[in-house]
Each structure stands twice: as C-alpha cells, then as structure tokens.
Amino acid sequence: MKKVLITRKLLRSNEERLSKLWDAKLNLNDEIYSQNQLIELSKDCDGILSSIVDKIDEETINKLSDSVKIISNFAVGFGNIDIKTARKKNIIVTNTPDVLTNATAEIAMLLILGAARRASEGIKWVRNKNWKWSADFLIGKQLEDSRLGILGMGRIGRAVALRAKSFGMKIHYHNRSKLNSDLEAGATYHNNIQSLFSVSDILSINCPATSETKNIINKETLEFFPQGAIITNSARGDMINDEAMVQALINKRIYALGLDVYNGEPDIHSGYLNQPNVFILPHLGSATKKTRTAMADLAIDNIEEYFKTGKCTNIVN
Ligand code: GLV
C-alpha cells in the first residue's frame, strides 16, 4: 500500500478519504513540521501532501528519501517549493488550480472594500464604543466609476474583474500577454506596469510570485500611481517591498492598503501595524469549507492520478 505524508491537518472528510486510499500519515495535532521533521517523517513515503507553510527548499528536497515521487501542494501557489530541484530529483510537484478562484476573488473584493471604505478604522471606533455619526465621519472612497488595475489577469484576476464590474468599476490589466477579447471581457490591456499603475485608482495584485514579480511594488513603481491610490494584495507578500509601502502610506502617497498575504507570513512588517489605513486579514483567500474541501480533494486526486498513471494534469514542474 502506498504511503503518503500529509503535513497539516485537513478537514475531516478529506482525512477520511486519505485514510481509505493509502497508508496516510496524518498530522492530527496540526504541528508545523520543521524541514528535518518533514525529511524524517517522509522517509518511507511515496508522496507528500504539503501546504504553503512548508518551506520545501533545495536542501530539503535533496535530503528527501528517493521513495518520494510526488509533492502535491495544497494550494494554487507553489513558491514554497523549489520546483526545479524537485524536477532534477524526479519528484513531480502539483498544485490545485481553479477550485479556489471564486473564494480568493471574494477576499480580493473584501480587501478592496475594506481599504476603500476604511473598515479597520470603523471597526476600531465601534469596539471602543466612542463613535458618533456625523456627515463627515470616516469618509472613504467609492468604488463606483473608479479604475481598477488588475496585475495578473489569470483565473483569479478575471474573477475579480467580473465582481468589480458589478460595483461599477472600470477594469484595466497587465499580464505577460494580452488576453483574447472573450477573456478580456471589455477590460483595457496595458503592456507595461507603468502604464497600468498610472491609471489604477485601485490596484488588485493577482499575479504569481516569481523572480520577475518579486518587489514589483517598490519605491520607484509606487511613483507611477495616481496620488491617493489604493493597493490590495491577495496573491503573495513577495510582490510588495514593505519599507517602500510603509513610507508611501506615511506620506499619504497611497491612501490605503488591503493585505491578505505577507512577506515571511505569519509575520507582518511592524510599520503596517501603526497605520490606520491598512486593512489586514490572515491569508484567508481560500478559507471557506467548500473551497478548502475541494482543494484538498484535488490535492488527493493529483496523487491518485500520479500513482495510477505516472502522470498528472496539474504538474507544475
Ligand atoms: C493560497 O494562497 C494558494 O496559493 O492556494
């Protein structure tokens, strides 16, 4: 019987399925495994079902037992895994695309609304029980008629565009290549980030973390935005240079920031915590029962497909 290490606790229905399929080494206490624990625990395993908190870097992969043939990441993103080293070691890496698109787009909308309508400040006032309604209390920015820039018009970017349109926003985007008009659905393409940022009253970051997108929001590129723009990130923390962003918030160059993801999460740059205009969530993009169940099911399907056929539809390396 195949043996699979599951690095984090999953929802019960997924764990039951895993236990029926294979000798599943579940993590019932939901401990976060160190790299050494991960290597030790997967010694006699054929596969690993990993999560975004497992940093499976070059050194870890090189120390994995030769029995491990697949790392099935329970996420659409796979920046936590050195996929090139895995390839060299003949380990396939898979992800869970599609199933989390809508849940993540909902969180992207929450970030946009929370940042634009000053939700963090509002919540604080109510909790402190010392607020009074007045005509100019917590005036925010209205989404209607504003321009939404989408950085990365993949599945999630397009799902954000669909929702934002119903708020009356005008959609602009930058992507490695222009989409065909069906997928574009009326959005305006910009072939470089300067052009996109300069028309973004609000920016939603929805691109993958790669060496090209790392720190794409930095001291220089922040200058491209209209004065008082809003930036939101529901993709990965890597895209934002935190020092530059904190400075732009202090200078009021940027009106508000909405974040669901962070550099080195669960840590957060301390500069954000002092800023009232930062709306923050703890990486909740895919956190609904429907989506998390579907993601784990797909991560399991990926392993099943590989064990049965030696191939897998969702290979990323
Ligand atoms: C979540 O962040 C994912 O990549 O699935």
XYZ file of C-alpha atoms and ligand atoms in Angstrom:
322
model
C 0.000 0.000 0.000
C 1.291 3.458 -0.903
C 2.314 5.681 1.979
C 1.679 9.437 1.972
C 2.759 12.092 4.475
C 0.158 14.808 4.990
C 1.971 17.750 6.537
C -1.037 19.598 8.026
C -4.373 18.701 9.488
C -7.106 18.722 6.820
C -10.899 18.825 7.068
C -12.368 15.542 8.340
C -13.919 14.365 5.056
C -10.566 14.787 3.314
C -8.690 12.897 6.022
C -11.224 10.062 5.862
C -10.747 9.796 2.124
C -6.963 9.776 2.515
C -7.096 7.007 5.117
C -9.232 4.850 2.825
C -6.920 5.312 -0.134
C -3.472 4.882 1.374
C -1.411 4.436 4.482
C -1.874 8.123 5.305
C 0.434 9.670 7.883
C -1.919 12.365 9.144
C -0.881 15.298 11.305
C -3.675 15.064 13.856
C -2.206 17.727 16.165
C -1.573 20.071 13.251
C 2.036 20.669 14.276
C 4.129 22.754 11.908
C 6.922 20.421 10.872
C 10.496 21.664 10.647
C 12.401 20.790 7.483
C 14.182 17.988 9.378
C 10.898 16.568 10.662
C 9.497 16.652 7.148
C 12.527 14.724 5.853
C 12.340 12.187 8.710
C 8.577 11.685 8.567
C 8.520 11.194 4.791
C 11.392 8.651 4.796
C 9.295 5.651 3.859
C 6.647 7.606 1.911
C 5.781 7.594 -1.790
C 4.345 11.078 -1.704
C 3.873 14.219 0.382
C 0.737 16.328 0.552
C 2.192 19.683 1.566
C 0.858 23.122 2.420
C 2.109 26.665 1.764
C 3.719 26.848 5.187
C 6.138 24.009 4.368
C 9.328 25.539 3.020
C 10.492 22.720 0.774
C 13.719 24.291 -0.462
C 16.686 22.888 -2.385
C 18.393 21.447 0.689
C 15.213 19.791 1.949
C 14.425 18.277 -1.440
C 17.938 16.924 -1.821
C 17.617 15.205 1.555
C 14.229 13.626 0.802
C 14.145 9.853 0.520
C 14.270 8.514 -3.060
C 10.926 6.844 -2.389
C 9.179 10.260 -2.540
C 7.944 10.747 -6.102
C 5.293 13.438 -5.762
C 4.784 16.586 -3.700
C 1.153 17.592 -4.004
C 0.833 21.156 -2.727
C -2.489 22.027 -1.150
C -2.565 25.461 -2.864
C -2.567 27.045 -6.278
C 0.687 28.865 -5.454
C 3.857 26.785 -5.128
C 6.502 29.364 -4.231
C 7.163 27.355 -1.048
C 8.706 24.547 -3.120
C 11.907 24.609 -5.160
C 10.275 23.056 -8.202
C 13.474 22.978 -10.287
C 15.367 20.948 -7.697
C 12.345 18.669 -7.392
C 12.397 18.158 -11.166
C 16.103 17.279 -11.055
C 15.346 14.705 -8.371
C 12.463 13.322 -10.481
C 9.842 14.451 -7.998
C 6.741 15.910 -9.575
C 5.113 18.909 -7.924
C 1.395 19.560 -8.377
C -0.978 22.359 -7.356
C -4.736 22.949 -7.009
C -5.834 25.463 -9.667
C -9.426 26.578 -10.413
C -11.144 25.347 -7.257
C -10.106 28.374 -5.188
C -10.641 31.045 -7.821
C -14.005 32.344 -6.616
C -13.224 32.248 -2.896
C -9.995 34.160 -3.492
C -11.727 36.711 -5.710
C -14.226 37.288 -2.893
C -11.375 38.048 -0.497
C -9.830 40.364 -3.102
C -13.138 42.278 -3.163
C -13.185 42.350 0.635
C -9.694 43.899 0.616
C -10.763 46.489 -1.938
C -13.897 47.387 0.018
C -12.183 47.256 3.403
C -9.355 49.537 2.293
C -11.512 51.970 0.298
C -14.226 52.288 2.968
C -11.857 52.463 5.954
C -13.172 49.304 7.574
C -10.266 48.900 10.046
C -10.812 52.366 11.454
C -14.562 51.832 11.598
C -14.248 48.534 13.489
C -11.900 50.170 15.980
C -14.310 53.061 16.629
C -17.209 50.690 17.254
C -15.180 48.410 19.525
C -14.058 51.432 21.534
C -17.733 52.454 21.894
C -16.948 56.101 21.356
C -18.177 56.927 17.882
C -20.854 59.361 16.803
C -22.437 59.574 13.375
C -21.670 62.804 11.547
C -21.804 63.831 7.911
C -18.036 63.652 7.512
C -17.287 60.687 9.781
C -14.904 58.165 8.163
C -15.444 59.368 4.630
C -13.912 56.822 2.301
C -13.580 56.299 -1.444
C -16.410 54.983 -3.562
C -15.684 52.108 -5.940
C -18.295 53.168 -8.481
C -16.679 54.779 -11.549
C -13.161 54.196 -10.226
C -10.487 52.451 -12.269
C -9.390 49.029 -11.035
C -5.977 47.876 -12.196
C -5.507 44.129 -12.091
C -1.942 42.905 -12.030
C -2.122 39.342 -13.337
C -5.236 38.549 -15.327
C -5.259 34.794 -14.799
C -8.236 32.908 -13.424
C -8.337 34.846 -10.141
C -7.688 38.232 -11.769
C -10.567 37.627 -14.178
C -12.878 36.568 -11.342
C -12.009 39.815 -9.531
C -12.754 41.775 -12.734
C -16.168 40.136 -13.038
C -17.107 41.088 -9.478
C -15.602 44.587 -9.656
C -17.612 45.372 -12.783
C -20.797 44.849 -10.834
C -19.587 47.589 -8.472
C -19.328 49.928 -11.476
C -15.531 49.825 -11.690
C -13.626 50.223 -14.983
C -11.190 47.379 -15.469
C -7.576 47.749 -16.633
C -4.981 44.988 -16.510
C -1.429 43.967 -17.160
C -0.461 40.428 -17.934
C 2.504 38.806 -19.664
C 0.360 38.758 -22.793
C -2.876 40.369 -23.926
C -5.887 38.107 -23.493
C -8.282 37.312 -26.293
C -11.364 39.501 -26.269
C -13.581 36.789 -24.741
C -11.385 36.528 -21.678
C -10.719 40.266 -21.610
C -14.456 40.948 -21.372
C -14.076 44.664 -22.051
C -11.026 45.259 -19.835
C -8.238 47.519 -21.128
C -4.814 45.935 -21.611
C -1.575 47.702 -20.625
C 1.610 46.166 -21.910
C 3.740 47.525 -19.063
C 3.252 48.147 -15.370
C 3.938 51.880 -15.530
C 1.014 52.299 -17.872
C -1.256 50.101 -15.701
C -0.281 51.694 -12.400
C -0.754 55.228 -13.764
C -4.478 54.536 -14.343
C -5.062 52.455 -11.202
C -7.175 54.273 -8.648
C -7.157 50.862 -7.023
C -4.754 48.014 -7.785
C -5.521 44.373 -7.105
C -2.426 42.151 -7.156
C -3.311 38.730 -8.531
C -0.127 37.530 -10.222
C 2.031 34.586 -9.138
C 5.206 35.178 -7.134
C 8.152 34.772 -9.491
C 11.588 36.332 -9.788
C 10.012 38.884 -12.183
C 7.187 39.907 -9.855
C 9.165 39.966 -6.596
C 9.144 43.529 -5.185
C 7.242 44.772 -8.231
C 5.680 47.383 -5.937
C 8.717 49.354 -4.798
C 9.890 52.930 -4.205
C 10.117 53.702 -7.954
C 6.944 51.966 -9.112
C 4.858 53.498 -6.294
C 5.512 56.833 -8.005
C 3.604 55.628 -11.092
C 0.259 55.564 -9.233
C -2.217 58.445 -9.120
C -1.932 60.404 -5.858
C -4.069 58.675 -3.213
C -4.361 55.283 -4.935
C -5.330 52.134 -3.058
C -3.315 48.910 -3.310
C -4.557 45.438 -2.382
C -2.755 42.099 -2.408
C -4.465 38.731 -2.264
C -1.652 36.852 -4.077
C 1.693 36.623 -2.242
C 3.607 39.014 0.031
C 6.695 38.854 -2.205
C 5.261 41.389 -4.673
C 5.477 44.313 -2.241
C 8.557 45.997 -0.861
C 7.264 46.665 2.638
C 9.650 49.504 3.546
C 8.659 51.483 0.456
C 4.973 50.762 1.016
C 5.013 51.866 4.660
C 6.712 55.087 3.584
C 4.106 55.679 0.863
C 1.336 55.217 3.459
C 3.016 57.619 5.875
C 3.428 60.213 3.073
C -0.199 59.662 2.053
C 1.011 58.947 -1.471
C -1.037 55.760 -1.066
C -4.459 56.283 0.501
C -4.991 52.773 1.849
C -3.659 49.235 1.634
C -5.507 45.909 1.822
C -3.445 42.800 2.561
C -4.267 39.117 2.904
C -0.676 37.935 2.356
C 2.694 38.969 3.769
C 6.420 38.678 3.307
C 7.550 35.986 5.746
C 3.998 35.362 6.979
C 2.664 34.895 9.584
C 4.993 37.826 10.407
C 3.956 41.262 9.283
C 6.155 44.339 8.813
C 5.671 46.294 12.031
C 5.270 49.550 10.077
C 1.865 48.422 8.824
C 0.508 47.952 12.320
C 0.746 51.672 13.154
C -1.111 52.756 10.036
C -4.864 53.236 10.440
C -5.424 52.912 6.696
C -4.218 49.321 6.433
C -6.900 46.626 6.236
C -5.371 43.258 7.070
C -6.514 39.642 7.002
C -4.643 36.417 7.897
C -4.316 34.745 4.453
C -7.994 33.825 4.139
C -8.181 33.750 0.325
C -9.353 30.153 0.036
C -10.751 29.811 3.564
C -14.283 28.538 3.022
C -15.409 24.991 3.757
C -16.416 24.438 0.151
C -13.112 25.625 -1.234
C -10.774 24.065 1.316
C -12.563 20.730 0.871
C -12.284 20.987 -2.907
C -8.610 21.988 -2.716
C -7.708 19.019 -0.519
C -9.759 16.728 -2.773
C -7.853 17.989 -5.785
C -4.510 17.577 -3.986
C -5.554 13.975 -3.267
C -6.790 13.472 -6.871
C -3.392 14.645 -8.084
C -1.608 11.964 -6.057
C -4.134 9.324 -7.103
C -3.742 10.198 -10.773
C 0.026 10.038 -10.460
C 0.047 6.699 -8.629
C -2.307 5.216 -11.223
C -0.859 6.638 -14.443
C 2.591 8.013 -13.687
C 1.307 11.378 -14.938
C -0.776 14.224 -13.566
C -2.788 17.051 -15.124
C -1.726 19.590 -12.530
C 2.051 19.170 -12.679
C 3.886 22.494 -12.307
C 7.487 21.369 -12.847
C -3.291 30.138 -1.416
O -2.704 31.112 -1.103
C -2.954 29.313 -2.515
O -1.955 29.544 -3.208
O -3.686 28.344 -2.739
